[in-house]
Amino acid sequence: MDKNPSGKIKKEKRILKKQKKDKLNIDKDQLDAIYQISQLLSFNVDKSLQDVATELFNTLGKALGSYAFAIWKADGNFLRIFIVNGLGKDYYNYFIKNPISLLDPAISNTALGRAAIARQPAFVPNLWEYPGIRSLPRSIIEAVQKESFNSVASFPLIIEEKLFGVLNFYFLKTQKYPPSEKYILQAAANIMSIAIGNARYLQTPKDTQAALLNILEDTETAKNKSEEEQRKTEIIITNFSDGLLFFNAENKLFLINPQAEIFFGVQGKNIIGKSISELGNLPVFAPFVNFLGKDLKIIFRKEFSVKENLTVELSVISMGTDEKKLGNLVILHDVTREKVVERLKTEFVSLSAHQLRTPLSAIKWTLKMLLDGDLGSLTDEQKNFIDKTYQSNERMISLVNNLLDVTRIEEGRYLYKPALADIESVIQFAIDSYEDTIKEKNLKIEFKKPSKKISEIIIDVEKMRLAVQNLIDNAVKYTISGGKIDISLAYDENKKEIEVQIKDAGMGIPRGQQSRVFTKFFRADNALKTDTTGSGLGLFIAKNIIEAHEGRIWFKSPAFIEKNAAGKEEEKGTIFYFTLPAEKEFNKFLKLL
Amino acid sequence: MKTILVIEDDKFLRELIVQKLAKEEYNISRAADGEEGIRKIKAEKPDLILLDLILPGIDGFEVLAKIKNDPMLSAIPVIILSNLGQQENVERGLGLGAVDYLIKARINPGEIIDKIKAALK
C-alpha cells in the first residue's frame, strides 16, 4: 500500500496541470504565430521575397523553436540554395558551389531529397541517428557539422502544381515532431508557397526593380565597354600608316581611312556607300577597280600602281566567319620608295656589269695573245700561269654575264623571242656544249628520248638552252669522274606537259639547305668546297626561265642509295625535274613582250 | 693589201686589235667615235669595217645605218664587235646589214681574224 496516496495523487495532478498549462501556452504561442503569419498573406508591394521569408522566420520559426530556415529552389534535376536565414556563410557558399543533385541516390534518402522527390513533408528528428546520413558525401557532412543543427523538417513548395523548391526548418535540438507541430510547420510552408506564388505572379516590384537595375547596370557596362573598343578601333584605323578600305558584304564601300583618302585624292564622305562598279566610274579609281576585279578576290601583297609615283602592295582580306561574311578589307601599303631603290640598284648593277666587260675583254685578248705567242715565246711555266689567269678571267666574264641576266630578270626584260621549236634539239644542243668537259671527266651521259617525237612548242630558244645548260653544268660539275648522268625527255598526254629529268650521281644537296637552292647567290656547303668558283646564280636563272614559260622546276636529293667501295651505304645524286606546257599559245608569255 | 677600219672607243682594246691585225698584214685605220668613223669611211673607203656599238656621240647602230643608206658605201662589209650580248641587239645589227656580230668577251683575237678573212673572201 502507498505510504502517502493523496500526496502522490496531488503531485500527479500538479504535474498534469502544469503540462496542460504548458501545452496551452505552446498552443497559444503557435496560434499567435499563425495569426501573424496570415497577415503576411496580404500582399505588400514593398516586400521582396527575402523580406517575406525573413518575417516568416522571425515569427513562426521562433515560435516553433527553429533557429534557421532555408529555401532551396528546384532547377531541373538540381536543388539550388536560394534564400537562407540564420545559417552561416560557409553553409550557404558550400551549397551555392555544389547544388544538390536529385539523381544522387544518397540524396534521395535525406529529408530535403524526399521532400523534393516525393513531394511530401519529411522529418528527421535526429540527423546523426538517421541511417541515410552515412551515404552522404564527406563534404556535405562537414558543411552540416559546421552548423550546429541536429534536426531538419523539409516541406515541398508547390506552386501552380509544379515543384518550386523545398523549405527547410532547422532545429538545434532533436525534435519529436508531434502532430500539432507538424501541422503548424506545414501551415508555414503553405503560407510560404502562397507568398512565393504571389511574388511570382505579381512580380514584386521591389524584386523587379532590383532585377531591372541590375540588368540596366550590366547593359551600361557592356555598352561602355563596346564603345571603348569601338573608339580604340577607330583610332587605330584613322592613324594607320597604310591605306584601308572596307567593303561590306554587298561590296559597297563602308569605310576609308585618311591615308587611303590621300592615296586616291578623295574625301571619304563623298564615296561612302558606293559599290565597286560605281567607284570604277571615277577616273582615280578606275585602275584600282580593274585590278580588283568584280568579286574582290583574295589578294596577297601584289604590286599595283595607284598613279604615277605611287606604287603600293595591295592585299585583300576577307572579314567575318565562314557562316557570316562581314565584307572585305583592302590594304594599300606604299612601296614607292622601295621600288625606286630597287630600280636604282638594278640599274647600278646593270651599268657596272656592263662597264666591267670592256676591261675583261681587254685582259682576255691580251692573255690569249700571250698564249698564242704573239708577244714572244713563253716558257712552259709562264704558259701555265698565264693559262690559269686566262681561266680566272673567263670566270669573271661568266659572272658578269650572270649578273646582267639577273638584272634583266628583275627588270622583267628577260624573255625575248618565243618561237616554235623542238625541245629535243634544244636539250641535245646543251648536252653537246659540254662535250669536252664530259670527255675530260670520263662521264657517261645518256639522253633518253621519247619513242614518239614531241611536237614543237613555243619557247625562247636561247633562254631555254641557257636553262638546260645551267642544269647540265651542275650535273657535270658535281659528279666525280667516271660517274653517270641520265637525261630523259617525256610527254604527259593527260597534263599536256613536257617533262625533263636530269639525274646525276654526284654529291647531292644537303637536306638542311634544300629550301635555298633556287635563291640568288646561294651555294650549298658541299658545292662550295668542291668548286669555289660557282656564282650561285645558275639555278636562280634557270628557275626564272622555266617559270616564265609557265613551267615548274623542282628537285629530289638524294636520288638513290648506293654501296660504296668500303661496302657502306651512301646517299648520292640529285634529280632535277622541270615541266613545260605543251600548248601552242600561252597568254602570259605573250603578255611579257 | 686590204684596209681595215677599226671603230672602237676603248684605246687599249683598239690597240690590241690593231696589233693583231698588223701581224696579218692588213692596212689599218682607226677611229675613236662614230663621227670620226664616218669621216674616215667616206675618205678612205676601207675594205672592211670593225664596228663597236657603244660609242660616245652617235652609236654604232646609227653609223651602220648611215653607211648602208649611202650607195657609195653600202657595199663595204661591216663586222660588229661589241659587248652588247642580248639577242635583240644581235638581230638589230644583222638586220641593219652587218655581215657578222661578234661579242668581245666571248671571242678571241685569233677568231676575229678568221671572221675577217671569211668576210673578205
XYZ file of C-alpha atoms in Angstrom:
714
model
C 0.000 0.000 0.000
C 1.223 3.525 -0.855
C 2.704 5.478 2.087
C 1.129 8.818 1.067
C -1.501 8.065 -1.525
C -3.069 11.500 -1.517
C 0.350 13.218 -1.766
C 1.257 11.175 -4.770
C -2.041 11.850 -6.444
C -1.706 15.560 -5.661
C 1.750 15.530 -7.252
C 0.451 13.790 -10.315
C -2.412 16.231 -10.578
C 0.030 19.139 -10.259
C 2.251 17.718 -12.986
C -0.689 17.146 -15.247
C -1.937 20.627 -14.638
C 1.440 22.046 -15.448
C 1.678 20.004 -18.576
C -1.727 21.154 -19.684
C -0.825 24.720 -18.919
C 2.425 24.396 -20.789
C 0.677 22.869 -23.683
C -1.866 25.605 -23.635
C 0.893 28.152 -23.652
C 2.558 26.450 -26.544
C -0.655 26.237 -28.408
C -1.292 29.857 -27.672
C 2.117 30.828 -28.966
C 1.570 28.845 -32.024
C -1.840 30.316 -32.647
C -0.372 33.736 -32.251
C 2.239 32.891 -34.771
C -0.276 31.601 -37.236
C -2.287 34.738 -36.865
C 0.725 36.884 -37.557
C 1.700 34.847 -40.495
C -1.689 35.090 -42.035
C -1.040 38.804 -42.138
C 1.772 38.053 -44.496
C -0.697 36.768 -46.960
C -1.746 40.299 -47.615
C 0.455 41.344 -50.374
C 2.699 44.273 -49.767
C 4.425 45.967 -52.690
C 7.438 46.960 -50.653
C 8.324 43.469 -49.635
C 10.671 41.251 -51.592
C 10.674 37.526 -51.320
C 13.608 37.712 -48.966
C 11.669 40.110 -46.740
C 8.677 37.789 -46.562
C 10.837 34.834 -45.776
C 12.637 36.724 -43.034
C 9.384 37.811 -41.423
C 8.118 34.296 -41.609
C 11.142 33.094 -39.820
C 11.082 35.769 -37.196
C 7.514 34.954 -36.264
C 6.806 31.357 -36.788
C 10.231 29.988 -36.772
C 10.995 31.460 -33.391
C 7.700 30.325 -32.035
C 8.453 26.840 -33.152
C 11.954 26.848 -31.827
C 13.543 26.652 -35.239
C 16.790 28.540 -35.335
C 17.217 28.793 -39.103
C 15.475 28.074 -42.347
C 16.452 27.756 -45.979
C 14.538 27.732 -49.213
C 16.014 25.565 -51.951
C 14.907 26.211 -55.494
C 14.258 23.363 -57.957
C 16.281 23.647 -61.161
C 15.874 20.651 -63.420
C 17.451 17.748 -61.534
C 19.100 20.026 -59.046
C 18.156 21.868 -55.899
C 19.943 25.165 -55.542
C 20.074 27.039 -52.285
C 18.039 30.209 -52.732
C 17.174 32.089 -49.534
C 18.633 31.432 -46.086
C 18.153 32.940 -42.690
C 20.063 32.029 -39.592
C 22.594 29.801 -41.319
C 26.305 30.583 -41.614
C 28.016 31.871 -44.745
C 30.057 28.711 -45.145
C 26.929 26.582 -45.371
C 25.388 28.930 -47.923
C 28.578 29.206 -50.005
C 29.119 25.472 -49.995
C 25.718 24.747 -51.453
C 25.944 27.635 -53.918
C 29.020 25.938 -55.317
C 27.640 22.429 -55.020
C 23.965 22.245 -55.896
C 22.230 19.117 -54.708
C 21.639 16.512 -57.389
C 18.266 14.783 -57.079
C 19.599 11.917 -59.174
C 22.098 11.027 -56.469
C 20.728 8.010 -54.547
C 22.291 9.260 -51.317
C 20.306 12.494 -51.598
C 17.016 10.713 -52.076
C 17.411 9.479 -48.521
C 17.681 12.916 -46.974
C 14.716 14.969 -45.784
C 15.462 17.526 -48.486
C 15.620 14.862 -51.158
C 12.449 13.139 -50.023
C 10.506 16.383 -49.900
C 11.565 17.243 -53.421
C 11.094 13.795 -54.945
C 8.037 12.506 -53.113
C 6.581 15.974 -52.722
C 5.692 15.136 -49.162
C 6.948 16.701 -45.981
C 9.878 14.871 -44.478
C 11.047 14.987 -40.870
C 14.389 13.908 -39.459
C 14.141 14.046 -35.669
C 17.848 13.291 -35.158
C 20.239 13.736 -38.030
C 23.015 11.672 -36.585
C 20.858 8.691 -35.830
C 19.447 8.778 -39.316
C 20.854 5.843 -41.373
C 20.814 7.813 -44.631
C 23.422 10.236 -43.346
C 26.218 7.698 -43.757
C 25.866 7.564 -47.539
C 26.177 11.315 -47.958
C 29.465 12.669 -49.329
C 32.050 13.754 -46.762
C 31.885 17.398 -47.900
C 28.165 17.710 -47.216
C 28.542 16.149 -43.772
C 31.292 18.599 -42.974
C 29.210 21.576 -44.142
C 26.341 20.370 -41.952
C 28.627 19.787 -38.979
C 29.883 23.358 -39.170
C 26.348 24.414 -38.463
C 25.010 23.026 -35.237
C 21.606 21.782 -36.124
C 20.561 18.288 -35.248
C 17.110 18.124 -36.729
C 15.513 19.093 -40.004
C 11.987 19.375 -41.345
C 11.613 19.688 -45.125
C 8.490 20.869 -46.933
C 7.949 20.865 -50.708
C 6.795 24.206 -52.072
C 4.240 23.514 -54.796
C 3.180 26.458 -56.892
C 0.794 26.069 -59.823
C 1.157 22.326 -59.431
C 4.881 22.474 -60.068
C 7.652 21.948 -57.535
C 9.070 25.384 -56.902
C 11.516 24.046 -54.331
C 11.846 22.923 -50.740
C 11.579 24.845 -47.458
C 13.810 23.537 -44.680
C 13.341 24.343 -40.998
C 16.466 23.689 -38.941
C 16.371 22.873 -35.187
C 19.294 22.879 -32.827
C 17.855 20.211 -30.584
C 16.474 16.907 -31.688
C 12.745 17.198 -32.190
C 9.944 14.760 -31.648
C 7.710 16.440 -34.246
C 4.349 15.752 -32.582
C 1.368 16.048 -34.939
C 0.486 19.572 -33.833
C 3.985 20.738 -34.601
C 3.930 19.005 -37.978
C 0.647 20.700 -38.688
C 1.960 24.149 -37.854
C 5.111 23.668 -39.863
C 3.051 22.528 -42.842
C 0.883 25.622 -42.469
C 4.003 27.766 -42.508
C 5.225 26.015 -45.626
C 1.886 26.573 -47.326
C 1.978 30.233 -46.474
C 5.458 30.440 -47.910
C 4.262 28.827 -51.128
C 1.453 31.318 -51.408
C 3.775 34.192 -50.711
C 6.154 32.984 -53.377
C 3.293 32.418 -55.767
C 2.086 35.937 -55.167
C 5.534 37.285 -55.617
C 5.995 35.481 -58.892
C 2.576 36.317 -60.202
C 2.720 39.943 -59.379
C 6.475 40.090 -59.791
C 7.107 42.056 -56.615
C 8.077 45.470 -57.863
C 10.911 45.610 -55.399
C 12.301 42.380 -56.798
C 11.626 43.528 -60.312
C 13.119 46.890 -59.668
C 16.240 45.313 -58.265
C 16.400 42.937 -61.202
C 15.903 45.716 -63.703
C 18.507 47.885 -62.066
C 20.929 45.003 -62.288
C 20.163 44.462 -65.926
C 20.487 48.153 -66.632
C 23.826 48.298 -64.905
C 25.091 45.326 -66.860
C 23.869 46.859 -70.081
C 25.548 50.170 -69.283
C 28.804 48.415 -68.554
C 28.578 46.371 -71.727
C 27.733 49.462 -73.740
C 30.635 51.419 -72.304
C 32.975 48.563 -72.981
C 31.841 48.212 -76.545
C 32.065 51.955 -77.092
C 35.566 51.938 -75.755
C 36.512 49.078 -78.045
C 35.000 50.888 -80.962
C 36.877 54.066 -80.136
C 40.130 52.144 -79.936
C 39.490 50.567 -83.326
C 38.596 53.935 -84.811
C 41.796 55.484 -83.543
C 43.836 52.664 -84.991
C 42.143 52.846 -88.377
C 42.405 56.617 -88.585
C 46.082 56.694 -87.761
C 47.115 53.583 -89.665
C 50.009 54.319 -91.983
C 48.643 52.056 -94.710
C 45.559 52.948 -96.695
C 42.494 50.984 -95.627
C 39.240 50.489 -97.455
C 36.492 48.344 -96.107
C 33.807 46.933 -98.373
C 30.766 45.401 -96.723
C 29.118 42.113 -97.615
C 27.353 43.779 -100.535
C 30.655 45.070 -101.875
C 29.753 48.674 -101.061
C 32.395 50.983 -99.639
C 31.802 51.129 -95.937
C 34.945 52.787 -94.634
C 38.002 54.574 -95.994
C 40.782 55.843 -93.773
C 42.657 59.135 -94.159
C 45.733 57.533 -95.718
C 43.646 55.894 -98.432
C 41.912 59.238 -98.998
C 45.317 60.773 -99.604
C 46.368 57.981 -101.959
C 43.322 58.460 -104.154
C 42.931 62.169 -103.598
C 39.323 61.832 -102.463
C 37.155 62.689 -99.498
C 35.676 59.634 -97.846
C 32.293 61.186 -97.241
C 31.768 61.620 -100.980
C 32.253 57.989 -101.827
C 30.995 56.012 -98.837
C 28.169 53.732 -99.864
C 29.226 53.410 -103.476
C 29.512 49.931 -104.937
C 32.745 48.762 -106.529
C 31.427 49.249 -110.031
C 30.242 52.765 -109.154
C 33.702 53.576 -107.859
C 35.115 52.293 -111.125
C 33.396 55.161 -112.909
C 35.576 57.668 -111.097
C 38.839 58.163 -113.016
C 41.074 57.939 -109.918
C 39.564 54.601 -109.017
C 39.308 53.028 -112.444
C 42.693 51.199 -112.450
C 42.083 50.131 -108.854
C 38.684 48.639 -109.608
C 40.073 46.989 -112.705
C 42.833 45.406 -110.685
C 40.475 44.111 -108.012
C 38.037 42.542 -110.413
C 34.310 42.348 -109.871
C 34.325 39.966 -106.959
C 37.094 41.295 -104.730
C 39.065 38.074 -104.711
C 41.638 37.494 -102.001
C 44.963 39.094 -102.934
C 48.208 38.989 -101.018
C 50.703 41.808 -101.440
C 50.505 42.308 -105.166
C 52.161 45.357 -106.603
C 49.813 47.898 -108.037
C 50.397 51.353 -109.380
C 47.737 53.695 -107.993
C 49.009 56.593 -110.020
C 52.344 57.938 -111.194
C 54.869 57.971 -108.363
C 52.659 55.843 -106.164
C 53.158 52.107 -106.164
C 51.542 50.050 -103.412
C 51.446 46.467 -102.289
C 47.762 45.647 -102.349
C 46.137 42.988 -100.187
C 42.505 41.966 -99.949
C 41.446 40.155 -96.817
C 38.102 38.556 -96.203
C 36.485 39.534 -92.930
C 33.959 37.548 -90.960
C 33.437 33.870 -90.340
C 32.507 31.006 -92.570
C 28.890 31.434 -91.624
C 28.725 35.186 -91.693
C 30.658 37.227 -94.210
C 31.228 40.755 -92.994
C 32.980 42.046 -96.065
C 36.446 42.605 -97.407
C 39.309 44.764 -96.193
C 41.645 46.272 -98.754
C 45.097 47.288 -97.526
C 47.376 49.542 -99.554
C 50.999 49.548 -98.447
C 53.125 52.247 -100.030
C 56.225 50.726 -101.629
C 57.078 53.578 -103.994
C 60.333 54.282 -102.279
C 61.265 50.620 -102.150
C 60.550 50.303 -105.854
C 62.740 53.293 -106.620
C 65.580 51.899 -104.565
C 65.191 48.515 -106.227
C 65.254 50.087 -109.664
C 68.319 52.149 -108.839
C 70.058 49.059 -107.538
C 69.241 47.068 -110.636
C 70.325 49.897 -112.897
C 73.551 50.216 -110.973
C 74.312 46.523 -111.224
C 73.410 46.553 -114.891
C 75.602 49.536 -115.606
C 78.544 48.280 -113.568
C 78.366 44.815 -115.042
C 78.328 46.282 -118.480
C 81.258 48.560 -117.810
C 83.207 45.618 -116.470
C 83.015 43.806 -119.766
C 85.380 46.154 -121.558
C 88.417 45.676 -119.290
C 87.587 41.974 -119.005
C 87.658 41.686 -122.794
C 90.958 43.514 -122.906
C 92.502 41.146 -120.368
C 91.088 38.143 -122.218
C 92.602 39.223 -125.537
C 95.949 40.139 -124.064
C 96.293 36.837 -122.293
C 95.241 34.983 -125.410
C 97.760 36.790 -127.476
C 100.419 35.944 -124.931
C 99.379 32.307 -125.009
C 99.332 32.298 -128.814
C 102.898 33.518 -128.830
C 102.005 36.828 -130.489
C 104.072 38.712 -127.961
C 107.074 36.406 -127.934
C 107.543 32.807 -126.922
C 106.842 31.672 -123.399
C 108.409 29.098 -121.167
C 106.184 26.229 -120.130
C 105.948 27.669 -116.661
C 104.923 31.066 -117.999
C 102.349 29.444 -120.266
C 100.932 27.567 -117.312
C 100.468 30.645 -115.190
C 99.025 32.706 -117.975
C 96.632 29.914 -118.848
C 95.357 29.871 -115.285
C 94.947 33.630 -115.368
C 93.030 33.302 -118.588
C 90.671 30.784 -116.978
C 90.201 33.031 -113.995
C 89.301 35.878 -116.249
C 86.841 33.669 -118.106
C 85.074 33.022 -114.838
C 84.802 36.720 -114.163
C 83.273 37.208 -117.578
C 80.809 34.459 -116.822
C 79.881 36.010 -113.503
C 79.328 39.373 -115.117
C 77.076 37.705 -117.669
C 75.099 36.112 -114.889
C 74.754 39.417 -113.071
C 73.452 41.020 -116.203
C 70.968 38.202 -116.678
C 69.777 38.623 -113.122
C 69.240 42.344 -113.514
C 67.325 41.710 -116.675
C 65.146 39.166 -114.884
C 64.475 41.688 -112.152
C 63.608 44.346 -114.640
C 61.260 41.943 -116.332
C 63.069 42.274 -119.607
C 64.243 38.741 -119.814
C 62.294 36.657 -122.244
C 62.616 37.909 -125.718
C 61.695 35.685 -128.537
C 59.110 32.979 -128.321
C 59.092 30.717 -131.342
C 58.055 27.204 -132.232
C 60.990 24.961 -131.513
C 61.899 21.352 -130.943
C 62.710 20.835 -127.277
C 64.693 17.682 -128.056
C 67.210 19.577 -130.153
C 67.499 22.298 -127.504
C 68.468 19.692 -124.949
C 70.835 17.994 -127.370
C 72.493 21.335 -128.080
C 73.012 21.903 -124.379
C 74.496 18.436 -123.921
C 76.815 18.916 -126.869
C 78.143 22.173 -125.471
C 79.555 20.174 -122.552
C 81.165 17.528 -124.742
C 84.709 18.486 -123.802
C 84.158 18.533 -120.062
C 82.294 15.241 -120.223
C 85.195 13.622 -122.047
C 87.716 15.096 -119.642
C 85.919 13.784 -116.575
C 85.152 10.476 -118.247
C 81.461 10.851 -117.519
C 78.807 8.711 -119.112
C 75.850 10.644 -120.363
C 72.616 9.100 -121.618
C 69.764 11.001 -123.209
C 66.525 9.041 -123.198
C 64.182 10.379 -125.817
C 60.507 9.554 -126.155
C 59.537 6.944 -128.722
C 57.098 9.333 -130.324
C 58.620 12.638 -131.351
C 57.226 15.550 -129.367
C 55.716 18.285 -131.465
C 57.227 21.731 -131.389
C 56.356 24.108 -128.609
C 56.694 27.817 -128.166
C 59.829 28.692 -126.241
C 62.547 31.285 -126.207
C 65.242 29.045 -127.640
C 68.248 30.985 -126.418
C 66.950 31.187 -122.860
C 65.790 27.585 -122.786
C 69.238 26.463 -123.921
C 70.707 28.516 -121.101
C 68.383 26.945 -118.527
C 69.185 23.407 -119.643
C 72.872 24.251 -119.815
C 72.807 25.513 -116.257
C 71.241 22.260 -115.105
C 73.709 20.131 -117.073
C 76.528 22.319 -115.803
C 75.606 21.413 -112.240
C 75.240 17.732 -113.062
C 78.658 17.674 -114.697
C 80.369 19.845 -112.110
C 79.273 17.949 -109.048
C 79.655 14.393 -110.338
C 83.049 12.812 -109.833
C 84.981 11.238 -112.661
C 83.501 8.123 -114.115
C 80.023 8.956 -112.922
C 76.805 8.741 -114.925
C 74.329 11.409 -115.925
C 70.861 10.443 -117.155
C 68.708 12.873 -119.043
C 65.178 11.986 -120.003
C 62.506 13.719 -122.006
C 58.858 12.677 -121.872
C 55.419 13.926 -122.767
C 52.439 13.579 -120.463
C 49.304 13.267 -122.591
C 46.915 13.917 -119.724
C 48.550 17.013 -118.337
C 49.689 18.182 -121.794
C 53.101 18.751 -120.315
C 56.653 18.029 -121.316
C 58.809 16.716 -118.504
C 62.585 16.726 -118.483
C 64.696 14.952 -115.882
C 68.399 15.446 -115.322
C 69.821 12.906 -112.942
C 73.388 12.884 -111.729
C 75.425 10.607 -109.464
C 77.032 13.459 -107.634
C 77.295 14.650 -104.080
C 73.663 15.666 -103.729
C 72.194 18.705 -101.972
C 72.251 18.694 -98.139
C 68.721 18.454 -96.753
C 69.075 21.435 -94.457
C 69.959 23.696 -97.378
C 67.459 22.453 -99.932
C 64.980 25.263 -99.397
C 67.501 27.868 -100.532
C 68.742 26.188 -103.638
C 66.902 28.450 -106.089
C 67.787 31.730 -104.376
C 70.239 34.252 -105.765
C 73.905 33.655 -104.996
C 73.198 30.607 -102.861
C 75.756 27.824 -102.892
C 75.483 24.736 -100.711
C 78.390 23.999 -98.400
C 79.438 20.845 -100.206
C 79.319 22.633 -103.552
C 81.464 25.464 -102.226
C 84.085 23.006 -101.076
C 84.221 21.254 -104.421
C 84.193 24.280 -106.639
C 84.838 27.700 -105.197
C 84.124 29.436 -108.457
C 80.412 28.977 -108.995
C 78.322 32.140 -108.927
C 75.237 30.759 -107.229
C 73.108 32.245 -109.978
C 72.712 29.314 -112.353
C 69.636 27.799 -110.723
C 68.093 31.199 -109.992
C 68.283 31.999 -113.684
C 67.125 28.549 -114.753
C 64.103 28.757 -112.437
C 63.165 32.148 -113.785
C 63.367 30.943 -117.344
C 61.279 27.823 -116.711
C 58.681 29.724 -114.725
C 58.493 32.473 -117.313
C 57.455 29.713 -119.697
C 54.780 28.744 -117.151
C 56.617 25.562 -116.320
C 57.609 24.131 -112.958
C 61.039 23.207 -111.684
C 61.932 21.093 -108.664
C 64.444 18.533 -107.492
C 64.949 15.435 -105.397
C 68.098 14.830 -103.415
C 69.485 12.314 -102.634
C 68.394 10.462 -105.745
C 69.441 6.987 -104.684
C 71.407 4.958 -102.183
C 74.471 3.046 -103.231
C 77.093 0.910 -101.550
C 80.499 2.481 -101.826
C 83.847 0.736 -102.191
C 84.004 0.069 -98.445
C 80.579 -1.589 -98.524
C 78.934 1.302 -96.656
C 75.621 2.703 -97.889
C 75.795 6.241 -99.222
C 73.134 8.700 -100.277
C 74.000 10.042 -103.678
C 72.852 12.046 -106.593
C 70.288 14.663 -107.430
C 67.456 14.639 -109.942
C 66.270 17.947 -111.316
C 62.848 17.986 -112.937
C 61.164 20.641 -114.981
C 57.975 20.797 -116.966
C 56.858 22.945 -119.849
C 53.301 23.372 -121.011
C 52.924 21.846 -124.454
C 50.388 24.208 -125.842
C 50.882 26.322 -128.830
C 49.894 29.517 -127.129
C 50.036 30.749 -123.577
C 48.842 34.186 -122.795
C 51.176 35.189 -120.001
C 54.213 34.662 -122.148
C 52.865 36.860 -124.860
C 51.927 39.495 -122.295
C 55.560 39.826 -121.283
C 56.572 41.182 -124.641
C 96.828 44.997 -149.291
C 93.432 45.361 -147.773
C 92.497 48.219 -145.465
C 90.558 47.646 -142.310
C 88.975 50.481 -140.324
C 88.629 49.864 -136.574
C 85.970 51.998 -134.887
C 86.431 51.413 -131.109
C 86.401 53.966 -128.284
C 88.492 51.993 -125.733
C 92.143 52.731 -126.504
C 93.625 49.507 -125.111
C 91.181 47.277 -126.925
C 91.637 49.234 -130.089
C 95.408 48.821 -129.992
C 95.135 45.105 -129.220
C 93.088 44.540 -132.331
C 95.367 46.770 -134.343
C 98.392 44.826 -133.199
C 96.794 41.522 -134.125
C 95.707 42.848 -137.498
C 99.155 44.231 -138.238
C 100.599 40.735 -137.929
C 98.212 39.575 -140.624
C 99.465 42.284 -142.930
C 96.447 44.452 -143.244
C 96.449 48.226 -143.581
C 94.884 49.653 -140.504
C 92.872 52.770 -139.907
C 91.444 53.842 -136.550
C 88.546 55.895 -135.264
C 87.607 56.554 -131.637
C 83.999 57.631 -132.155
C 81.133 57.446 -134.611
C 81.615 60.784 -136.338
C 85.310 60.231 -136.905
C 84.445 56.776 -138.187
C 82.031 58.075 -140.807
C 84.514 60.695 -141.971
C 87.220 58.096 -142.425
C 84.894 55.706 -144.240
C 83.960 58.378 -146.707
C 87.557 59.496 -147.136
C 89.347 56.153 -147.273
C 86.687 53.662 -148.381
C 88.179 50.727 -146.420
C 87.715 47.098 -147.467
C 86.149 46.125 -144.144
C 84.910 47.895 -141.035
C 85.179 46.596 -137.479
C 82.435 48.492 -135.645
C 81.850 48.816 -131.889
C 78.285 49.723 -130.831
C 78.754 51.714 -127.624
C 80.461 54.888 -128.774
C 80.490 58.458 -127.500
C 78.202 60.677 -129.556
C 76.304 58.707 -132.190
C 76.287 54.974 -131.541
C 77.340 52.111 -133.778
C 73.769 51.378 -134.956
C 73.484 54.882 -136.326
C 76.852 54.656 -138.051
C 75.798 51.362 -139.624
C 72.506 52.772 -140.791
C 74.229 55.783 -142.335
C 76.734 53.647 -144.234
C 74.124 51.279 -145.573
C 71.980 54.178 -146.717
C 74.823 55.596 -148.783
C 75.009 53.751 -152.134
C 78.692 54.513 -152.446
C 79.493 52.928 -149.079
C 76.853 50.276 -148.637
C 78.907 47.515 -150.222
C 81.622 47.670 -147.588
C 81.284 44.644 -145.251
C 80.784 45.604 -141.588
C 81.596 43.271 -138.706
C 80.107 44.378 -135.393
C 82.439 43.883 -132.429
C 80.552 44.699 -129.227
C 79.861 43.620 -125.658
C 76.138 44.115 -126.040
C 75.144 40.481 -125.952
C 71.367 40.398 -125.994
C 69.619 38.788 -128.862
C 67.646 41.907 -129.606
C 70.863 43.789 -130.340
C 72.283 40.993 -132.448
C 69.170 40.908 -134.566
C 69.084 44.656 -134.892
C 72.706 44.763 -136.003
C 72.359 41.978 -138.515
C 69.073 43.452 -139.617
C 70.786 46.746 -140.415
C 73.152 44.921 -142.732
C 76.171 43.820 -140.717
C 77.705 40.614 -142.045
C 78.659 39.337 -138.608
C 78.166 40.144 -134.935
C 80.998 39.252 -132.555
C 80.863 39.552 -128.769
C 84.170 40.816 -127.386
C 84.003 38.952 -124.092
C 83.325 35.673 -125.865
C 85.697 35.795 -128.773
C 89.474 35.685 -129.103
C 91.653 37.864 -131.308
C 92.550 34.846 -133.442
C 88.893 34.173 -134.080
C 88.341 37.790 -135.078
C 90.997 37.393 -137.732
C 89.272 34.271 -139.039
C 85.977 36.113 -139.343
C 87.611 38.994 -141.143
C 89.224 36.623 -143.607
C 85.911 34.942 -144.224
C 84.154 38.241 -144.861
C 86.820 39.426 -147.281
C 86.601 36.381 -149.496
